[in-house]
PDB file of C-alpha atoms in Angstrom:
ATOM      1  CA  UNK A   1      13.324  -8.363 -13.928  1.00 55.00           C
ATOM      2  CA  UNK A   2      13.988  -5.578 -11.253  1.00 78.00           C
ATOM      3  CA  UNK A   3      11.056  -4.868  -9.182  1.00 93.00           C
ATOM      4  CA  UNK A   4      10.586  -5.398  -5.864  1.00 96.00           C
ATOM      5  CA  UNK A   5      10.910  -9.274  -4.959  1.00 96.00           C
ATOM      6  CA  UNK A   6       9.716 -11.090  -2.087  1.00 97.00           C
ATOM      7  CA  UNK A   7      10.766 -14.806  -0.180  1.00 97.00           C
ATOM      8  CA  UNK A   8       8.939 -16.859   0.234  1.00 97.00           C
ATOM      9  CA  UNK A   9       6.226 -16.322  -1.878  1.00 96.00           C
ATOM     10  CA  UNK A  10       4.145 -18.614   0.714  1.00 97.00           C
ATOM     11  CA  UNK A  11       4.476 -19.927   4.266  1.00 98.00           C
ATOM     12  CA  UNK A  12       2.717 -22.014   6.172  1.00 98.00           C
ATOM     13  CA  UNK A  13       3.593 -22.082  10.007  1.00 98.00           C
ATOM     14  CA  UNK A  14       2.265 -23.657  13.485  1.00 97.00           C
ATOM     15  CA  UNK A  15       1.315 -20.971  16.071  1.00 97.00           C
ATOM     16  CA  UNK A  16       4.709 -19.981  18.497  1.00 97.00           C
ATOM     17  CA  UNK A  17       6.777 -20.645  15.573  1.00 98.00           C
ATOM     18  CA  UNK A  18       8.470 -17.836  14.990  1.00 98.00           C
ATOM     19  CA  UNK A  19       8.636 -17.240  10.884  1.00 98.00           C
ATOM     20  CA  UNK A  20      11.169 -14.262   8.267  1.00 98.00           C
ATOM     21  CA  UNK A  21      10.216 -12.735   5.451  1.00 98.00           C
ATOM     22  CA  UNK A  22      12.858 -10.562   2.801  1.00 98.00           C
ATOM     23  CA  UNK A  23      12.205  -8.185   0.417  1.00 98.00           C
ATOM     24  CA  UNK A  24      14.519  -7.318  -2.324  1.00 97.00           C
ATOM     25  CA  UNK A  25      13.698  -3.781  -3.630  1.00 96.00           C
ATOM     26  CA  UNK A  26      14.680  -1.988  -6.488  1.00 94.00           C
ATOM     27  CA  UNK A  27      18.393  -1.454  -6.326  1.00 90.00           C
ATOM     28  CA  UNK A  28      18.187   2.812  -6.999  1.00 87.00           C
ATOM     29  CA  UNK A  29      15.156   3.570  -4.262  1.00 90.00           C
ATOM     30  CA  UNK A  30      16.447   4.038  -0.821  1.00 90.00           C
ATOM     31  CA  UNK A  31      12.745   3.871   0.746  1.00 92.00           C
ATOM     32  CA  UNK A  32      11.567   0.499   1.867  1.00 94.00           C
ATOM     33  CA  UNK A  33       7.949  -0.363   3.096  1.00 95.00           C
ATOM     34  CA  UNK A  34       6.224  -2.707   4.763  1.00 96.00           C
ATOM     35  CA  UNK A  35       2.330  -3.423   5.037  1.00 96.00           C
ATOM     36  CA  UNK A  36       0.231  -5.933   6.148  1.00 96.00           C
ATOM     37  CA  UNK A  37      -3.024  -6.789   3.961  1.00 96.00           C
ATOM     38  CA  UNK A  38      -6.385  -8.876   5.228  1.00 95.00           C
ATOM     39  CA  UNK A  39      -8.992 -10.478   2.986  1.00 91.00           C
ATOM     40  CA  UNK A  40     -10.836  -7.939   1.442  1.00 90.00           C
ATOM     41  CA  UNK A  41      -8.810  -5.085   3.443  1.00 92.00           C
ATOM     42  CA  UNK A  42      -6.576  -2.457   2.137  1.00 93.00           C
ATOM     43  CA  UNK A  43      -2.704  -2.656   3.265  1.00 95.00           C
ATOM     44  CA  UNK A  44      -2.002  -1.626   6.694  1.00 94.00           C
ATOM     45  CA  UNK A  45       1.279   0.074   7.157  1.00 93.00           C
ATOM     46  CA  UNK A  46       4.073  -1.751   9.528  1.00 94.00           C
ATOM     47  CA  UNK A  47       7.063   0.026   8.929  1.00 94.00           C
ATOM     48  CA  UNK A  48       9.952   2.000   6.654  1.00 91.00           C
ATOM     49  CA  UNK A  49      12.876   2.895   6.293  1.00 92.00           C
ATOM     50  CA  UNK A  50      14.879   5.337   4.658  1.00 90.00           C
ATOM     51  CA  UNK A  51      18.469   3.514   3.734  1.00 90.00           C
ATOM     52  CA  UNK A  52      19.259   1.591   6.814  1.00 89.00           C
ATOM     53  CA  UNK A  53      17.387   3.503   9.522  1.00 89.00           C
ATOM     54  CA  UNK A  54      13.776   2.457  10.718  1.00 89.00           C
ATOM     55  CA  UNK A  55      11.476   6.028  10.704  1.00 87.00           C
ATOM     56  CA  UNK A  56       8.492   5.003  11.468  1.00 85.00           C
ATOM     57  CA  UNK A  57       7.138   1.931  12.949  1.00 85.00           C
ATOM     58  CA  UNK A  58       2.851   2.136  13.532  1.00 86.00           C
ATOM     59  CA  UNK A  59       2.114   2.125  17.088  1.00 77.00           C
ATOM     60  CA  UNK A  60      -0.618  -1.014  15.908  1.00 73.00           C
ATOM     61  CA  UNK A  61       2.404  -2.716  15.168  1.00 79.00           C
ATOM     62  CA  UNK A  62       2.698  -5.879  17.994  1.00 85.00           C
ATOM     63  CA  UNK A  63       6.458  -6.226  19.739  1.00 91.00           C
ATOM     64  CA  UNK A  64       6.711  -9.481  18.163  1.00 95.00           C
ATOM     65  CA  UNK A  65       7.236  -7.292  14.673  1.00 95.00           C
ATOM     66  CA  UNK A  66      10.902  -6.683  13.844  1.00 95.00           C
ATOM     67  CA  UNK A  67      12.035  -5.274  11.201  1.00 95.00           C
ATOM     68  CA  UNK A  68      15.612  -4.574   9.796  1.00 95.00           C
ATOM     69  CA  UNK A  69      17.458  -2.957   6.488  1.00 95.00           C
ATOM     70  CA  UNK A  70      20.759  -3.799   7.238  1.00 91.00           C
ATOM     71  CA  UNK A  71      23.370  -1.483   4.992  1.00 86.00           C
ATOM     72  CA  UNK A  72      20.137   0.058   3.097  1.00 85.00           C
ATOM     73  CA  UNK A  73      19.423  -2.813   0.730  1.00 91.00           C
ATOM     74  CA  UNK A  74      17.328  -5.779   1.642  1.00 96.00           C
ATOM     75  CA  UNK A  75      14.614  -5.452   4.493  1.00 97.00           C
ATOM     76  CA  UNK A  76      13.573  -8.560   6.647  1.00 97.00           C
ATOM     77  CA  UNK A  77      10.119  -8.860   8.308  1.00 97.00           C
ATOM     78  CA  UNK A  78      10.171 -11.386  11.964  1.00 97.00           C
ATOM     79  CA  UNK A  79       7.218 -12.624  13.338  1.00 97.00           C
ATOM     80  CA  UNK A  80       8.101 -13.960  16.732  1.00 97.00           C
ATOM     81  CA  UNK A  81       5.460 -16.301  18.480  1.00 97.00           C
ATOM     82  CA  UNK A  82       3.046 -16.463  15.574  1.00 97.00           C
ATOM     83  CA  UNK A  83      -0.871 -16.258  16.292  1.00 96.00           C
ATOM     84  CA  UNK A  84      -3.335 -17.191  14.512  1.00 96.00           C
ATOM     85  CA  UNK A  85      -4.471 -13.756  13.357  1.00 94.00           C
ATOM     86  CA  UNK A  86      -1.317 -12.823  12.194  1.00 96.00           C
ATOM     87  CA  UNK A  87      -2.374 -15.051   8.836  1.00 97.00           C
ATOM     88  CA  UNK A  88      -2.055 -12.529   5.878  1.00 97.00           C
ATOM     89  CA  UNK A  89      -0.837 -11.342   2.952  1.00 97.00           C
ATOM     90  CA  UNK A  90       2.809  -8.939   3.597  1.00 98.00           C
ATOM     91  CA  UNK A  91       3.380  -6.356   1.070  1.00 97.00           C
ATOM     92  CA  UNK A  92       6.895  -4.252   0.624  1.00 97.00           C
ATOM     93  CA  UNK A  93       7.111  -1.939  -1.619  1.00 96.00           C
ATOM     94  CA  UNK A  94      10.115   1.090  -2.371  1.00 94.00           C
ATOM     95  CA  UNK A  95      10.687   4.133  -3.435  1.00 91.00           C
ATOM     96  CA  UNK A  96      13.118   6.985  -4.061  1.00 86.00           C
ATOM     97  CA  UNK A  97      13.236   9.674  -1.480  1.00 69.00           C
ATOM     98  CA  UNK A  98      11.597  12.266  -5.066  1.00 65.00           C
ATOM     99  CA  UNK A  99       8.227  10.247  -4.948  1.00 56.00           C
ATOM    100  CA  UNK A 100       7.324  12.020  -1.637  1.00 57.00           C
ATOM    101  CA  UNK A 101       6.087  10.021   1.078  1.00 62.00           C
ATOM    102  CA  UNK A 102       3.295   9.040   0.020  1.00 65.00           C
ATOM    103  CA  UNK A 103       4.179   9.387  -3.614  1.00 72.00           C
ATOM    104  CA  UNK A 104       4.689   6.009  -5.714  1.00 87.00           C
ATOM    105  CA  UNK A 105       5.467   3.107  -4.301  1.00 92.00           C
ATOM    106  CA  UNK A 106       6.689   0.077  -6.663  1.00 94.00           C
ATOM    107  CA  UNK A 107       5.488  -2.663  -4.305  1.00 96.00           C
ATOM    108  CA  UNK A 108       6.402  -6.860  -4.389  1.00 96.00           C
ATOM    109  CA  UNK A 109       4.058  -9.607  -5.149  1.00 95.00           C
ATOM    110  CA  UNK A 110       3.424 -10.522  -1.660  1.00 96.00           C
ATOM    111  CA  UNK A 111       4.540 -13.392   0.761  1.00 97.00           C
ATOM    112  CA  UNK A 112       1.315 -15.321   2.382  1.00 97.00           C
ATOM    113  CA  UNK A 113       1.157 -16.256   5.541  1.00 98.00           C
ATOM    114  CA  UNK A 114      -1.159 -18.641   6.666  1.00 98.00           C
ATOM    115  CA  UNK A 115      -0.827 -19.409  10.895  1.00 98.00           C
ATOM    116  CA  UNK A 116      -2.470 -23.154  11.577  1.00 96.00           C
TER     117      UNK A 116
ATOM    118  CA  UNK B   1      -5.345   7.556  13.358  1.00 52.00           C
ATOM    119  CA  UNK B   2      -7.432   9.998  10.264  1.00 58.00           C
ATOM    120  CA  UNK B   3      -9.790   7.755   8.854  1.00 76.00           C
ATOM    121  CA  UNK B   4     -10.784   7.062   4.660  1.00 89.00           C
ATOM    122  CA  UNK B   5     -13.594   5.874   2.969  1.00 93.00           C
ATOM    123  CA  UNK B   6     -14.316   4.925   0.103  1.00 96.00           C
ATOM    124  CA  UNK B   7     -17.528   3.331  -2.185  1.00 96.00           C
ATOM    125  CA  UNK B   8     -17.096  -0.644  -1.117  1.00 95.00           C
ATOM    126  CA  UNK B   9     -18.028  -1.410  -5.186  1.00 97.00           C
ATOM    127  CA  UNK B  10     -19.024   0.172  -7.962  1.00 97.00           C
ATOM    128  CA  UNK B  11     -20.661  -1.325 -11.657  1.00 97.00           C
ATOM    129  CA  UNK B  12     -19.657   0.048 -14.963  1.00 97.00           C
ATOM    130  CA  UNK B  13     -20.361  -0.384 -18.444  1.00 97.00           C
ATOM    131  CA  UNK B  14     -17.340  -1.303 -21.227  1.00 97.00           C
ATOM    132  CA  UNK B  15     -16.361   2.552 -22.771  1.00 96.00           C
ATOM    133  CA  UNK B  16     -17.932   4.468 -19.983  1.00 97.00           C
ATOM    134  CA  UNK B  17     -16.291   7.286 -17.261  1.00 97.00           C
ATOM    135  CA  UNK B  18     -15.251   6.118 -14.166  1.00 98.00           C
ATOM    136  CA  UNK B  19     -14.741   8.878 -11.231  1.00 98.00           C
ATOM    137  CA  UNK B  20     -14.007   6.987  -7.624  1.00 98.00           C
ATOM    138  CA  UNK B  21     -13.727   9.375  -4.807  1.00 97.00           C
ATOM    139  CA  UNK B  22     -12.087   9.065  -1.762  1.00 96.00           C
ATOM    140  CA  UNK B  23     -12.368  11.269   1.565  1.00 94.00           C
ATOM    141  CA  UNK B  24      -9.743  11.820   3.896  1.00 89.00           C
ATOM    142  CA  UNK B  25      -8.914  14.041   6.627  1.00 78.00           C
ATOM    143  CA  UNK B  26      -6.436  14.976   8.967  1.00 75.00           C
ATOM    144  CA  UNK B  27      -3.613  14.066   5.331  1.00 80.00           C
ATOM    145  CA  UNK B  28      -0.290  15.616   5.902  1.00 77.00           C
ATOM    146  CA  UNK B  29      -0.300  19.111   4.135  1.00 75.00           C
ATOM    147  CA  UNK B  30       2.821  18.901   2.031  1.00 75.00           C
ATOM    148  CA  UNK B  31       2.546  15.112   0.949  1.00 80.00           C
ATOM    149  CA  UNK B  32       0.796  13.504  -2.042  1.00 86.00           C
ATOM    150  CA  UNK B  33      -2.398  11.901  -2.564  1.00 91.00           C
ATOM    151  CA  UNK B  34      -1.850   8.717  -4.215  1.00 93.00           C
ATOM    152  CA  UNK B  35      -3.847   6.221  -5.660  1.00 96.00           C
ATOM    153  CA  UNK B  36      -3.444   2.557  -6.861  1.00 97.00           C
ATOM    154  CA  UNK B  37      -5.136  -0.567  -8.168  1.00 98.00           C
ATOM    155  CA  UNK B  38      -4.894  -4.195  -7.347  1.00 97.00           C
ATOM    156  CA  UNK B  39      -5.667  -7.556  -9.545  1.00 96.00           C
ATOM    157  CA  UNK B  40      -6.214 -10.872  -7.006  1.00 92.00           C
ATOM    158  CA  UNK B  41      -2.918 -12.243  -5.472  1.00 89.00           C
ATOM    159  CA  UNK B  42      -0.745  -9.048  -7.006  1.00 92.00           C
ATOM    160  CA  UNK B  43       1.070  -6.257  -5.036  1.00 94.00           C
ATOM    161  CA  UNK B  44      -0.644  -2.985  -5.417  1.00 96.00           C
ATOM    162  CA  UNK B  45      -0.006  -0.429  -8.517  1.00 96.00           C
ATOM    163  CA  UNK B  46       0.581   2.688  -8.625  1.00 94.00           C
ATOM    164  CA  UNK B  47      -2.156   4.794 -11.113  1.00 96.00           C
ATOM    165  CA  UNK B  48      -1.664   8.005 -10.308  1.00 95.00           C
ATOM    166  CA  UNK B  49      -0.655  11.212  -7.644  1.00 92.00           C
ATOM    167  CA  UNK B  50      -1.449  14.394  -7.074  1.00 91.00           C
ATOM    168  CA  UNK B  51      -0.832  17.451  -4.456  1.00 88.00           C
ATOM    169  CA  UNK B  52      -3.968  19.766  -5.206  1.00 86.00           C
ATOM    170  CA  UNK B  53      -5.909  21.184  -8.432  1.00 89.00           C
ATOM    171  CA  UNK B  54      -6.229  18.212 -10.949  1.00 94.00           C
ATOM    172  CA  UNK B  55      -3.346  15.511 -12.832  1.00 93.00           C
ATOM    173  CA  UNK B  56      -3.800  13.562 -16.018  1.00 94.00           C
ATOM    174  CA  UNK B  57      -1.642  11.107 -16.626  1.00 94.00           C
ATOM    175  CA  UNK B  58      -1.600   8.376 -19.267  1.00 94.00           C
ATOM    176  CA  UNK B  59      -4.621   6.326 -17.858  1.00 94.00           C
ATOM    177  CA  UNK B  60      -6.241   7.965 -15.017  1.00 97.00           C
ATOM    178  CA  UNK B  61      -7.011  11.716 -13.907  1.00 97.00           C
ATOM    179  CA  UNK B  62      -7.104  12.892 -10.036  1.00 97.00           C
ATOM    180  CA  UNK B  63      -9.306  15.594  -8.865  1.00 96.00           C
ATOM    181  CA  UNK B  64      -8.208  17.390  -5.572  1.00 94.00           C
ATOM    182  CA  UNK B  65     -10.225  20.167  -4.106  1.00 92.00           C
ATOM    183  CA  UNK B  66      -8.294  22.652  -2.169  1.00 90.00           C
ATOM    184  CA  UNK B  67      -9.197  21.824   1.378  1.00 89.00           C
ATOM    185  CA  UNK B  68      -7.683  18.180  -0.023  1.00 89.00           C
ATOM    186  CA  UNK B  69     -10.414  16.726   2.191  1.00 90.00           C
ATOM    187  CA  UNK B  70     -11.052  14.199  -0.505  1.00 93.00           C
ATOM    188  CA  UNK B  71      -9.465  13.421  -3.814  1.00 95.00           C
ATOM    189  CA  UNK B  72     -11.465  11.761  -7.347  1.00 97.00           C
ATOM    190  CA  UNK B  73     -10.280   9.209  -9.486  1.00 98.00           C
ATOM    191  CA  UNK B  74     -11.373   9.369 -12.710  1.00 98.00           C
ATOM    192  CA  UNK B  75     -11.107   6.472 -15.343  1.00 97.00           C
ATOM    193  CA  UNK B  76     -11.813   7.435 -18.722  1.00 95.00           C
ATOM    194  CA  UNK B  77     -13.374   4.631 -21.202  1.00 94.00           C
ATOM    195  CA  UNK B  78     -12.738   1.700 -19.275  1.00 97.00           C
ATOM    196  CA  UNK B  79     -12.425  -1.779 -20.384  1.00 97.00           C
ATOM    197  CA  UNK B  80     -13.127  -5.340 -19.108  1.00 97.00           C
ATOM    198  CA  UNK B  81      -8.999  -5.215 -17.428  1.00 96.00           C
ATOM    199  CA  UNK B  82      -9.981  -2.362 -15.327  1.00 97.00           C
ATOM    200  CA  UNK B  83     -11.856  -5.053 -13.093  1.00 98.00           C
ATOM    201  CA  UNK B  84      -9.670  -4.260  -9.975  1.00 98.00           C
ATOM    202  CA  UNK B  85      -9.939  -2.821  -6.852  1.00 98.00           C
ATOM    203  CA  UNK B  86      -9.097   1.032  -6.059  1.00 98.00           C
ATOM    204  CA  UNK B  87      -7.374   2.363  -3.291  1.00 97.00           C
ATOM    205  CA  UNK B  88      -6.175   5.732  -2.476  1.00 95.00           C
ATOM    206  CA  UNK B  89      -2.994   6.435  -0.062  1.00 93.00           C
ATOM    207  CA  UNK B  90      -2.182   9.185   2.138  1.00 90.00           C
ATOM    208  CA  UNK B  91       0.411   9.974   4.664  1.00 85.00           C
ATOM    209  CA  UNK B  92      -1.651  10.774   7.772  1.00 81.00           C
ATOM    210  CA  UNK B  93       0.701  12.836  10.554  1.00 74.00           C
ATOM    211  CA  UNK B  94      -1.230  11.358  14.013  1.00 68.00           C
ATOM    212  CA  UNK B  95       0.991   9.895  16.404  1.00 63.00           C
ATOM    213  CA  UNK B  96       4.217   9.799  13.835  1.00 70.00           C
ATOM    214  CA  UNK B  97       4.075   8.892  10.314  1.00 74.00           C
ATOM    215  CA  UNK B  98       1.171   7.155   8.722  1.00 83.00           C
ATOM    216  CA  UNK B  99       0.364   5.811   5.444  1.00 88.00           C
ATOM    217  CA  UNK B 100      -2.550   4.959   5.463  1.00 90.00           C
ATOM    218  CA  UNK B 101      -4.510   3.060   2.995  1.00 93.00           C
ATOM    219  CA  UNK B 102      -8.011   4.135   2.079  1.00 93.00           C
ATOM    220  CA  UNK B 103     -10.540   0.815   2.277  1.00 94.00           C
ATOM    221  CA  UNK B 104     -10.281   0.328  -1.667  1.00 96.00           C
ATOM    222  CA  UNK B 105     -13.217   0.048  -4.430  1.00 98.00           C
ATOM    223  CA  UNK B 106     -13.777  -2.942  -5.982  1.00 98.00           C
ATOM    224  CA  UNK B 107     -14.756  -1.763  -9.877  1.00 98.00           C
ATOM    225  CA  UNK B 108     -16.458  -4.171 -11.962  1.00 98.00           C
ATOM    226  CA  UNK B 109     -16.656  -3.336 -15.867  1.00 97.00           C
ATOM    227  CA  UNK B 110     -19.213  -5.224 -17.322  1.00 96.00           C
ATOM    228  CA  UNK B 111     -19.558  -5.894 -21.028  1.00 93.00           C
TER     229      UNK B 111
END
């Protein structure tokens, strides 16, 4: 399967703990996006990369959130000192530069985070 | 940030045409408007994208007026398997670039 993969698929943690999620994009895609989705809502943009450069980070994003994309391949999203409000589905997507910013993005299955 | 609006839900019967409209202001003038379909516990799946006027592919059509303040997704002859949530996605240039999904329209297709 050459689609976008995310790991883990589910994560349960206690409040105050740090968590890290991984995303492996489609290999030829140079853009990678992170979104957060809560139940009944549309995905909320967090950040995106073009190759290894983080081009944009939502101003609504807490400084407890950080993302990296070393070498422009896979990406990690870390949440420090988790709070119950961080409970959500974290979605990763990738696209090629030619598809445009809001053009076709390919989404992974998501990582569901539950903070107790 | 700009706001996008969509009807919360719609019902339809198999074989009918369904039109879902998304209203969006302050979107980037030079970027696509894109629509996605999402089933429970899955990531969104691309349906169609357009810049202006009308675009058609094998599963849907997208109508975008000249002012680009709205877009309408048209699904011809829906089937039960089209029951899902449908989202528009636009790029908003406000305090940086933000990819903004609409709130989603839950489509229920009835037999």
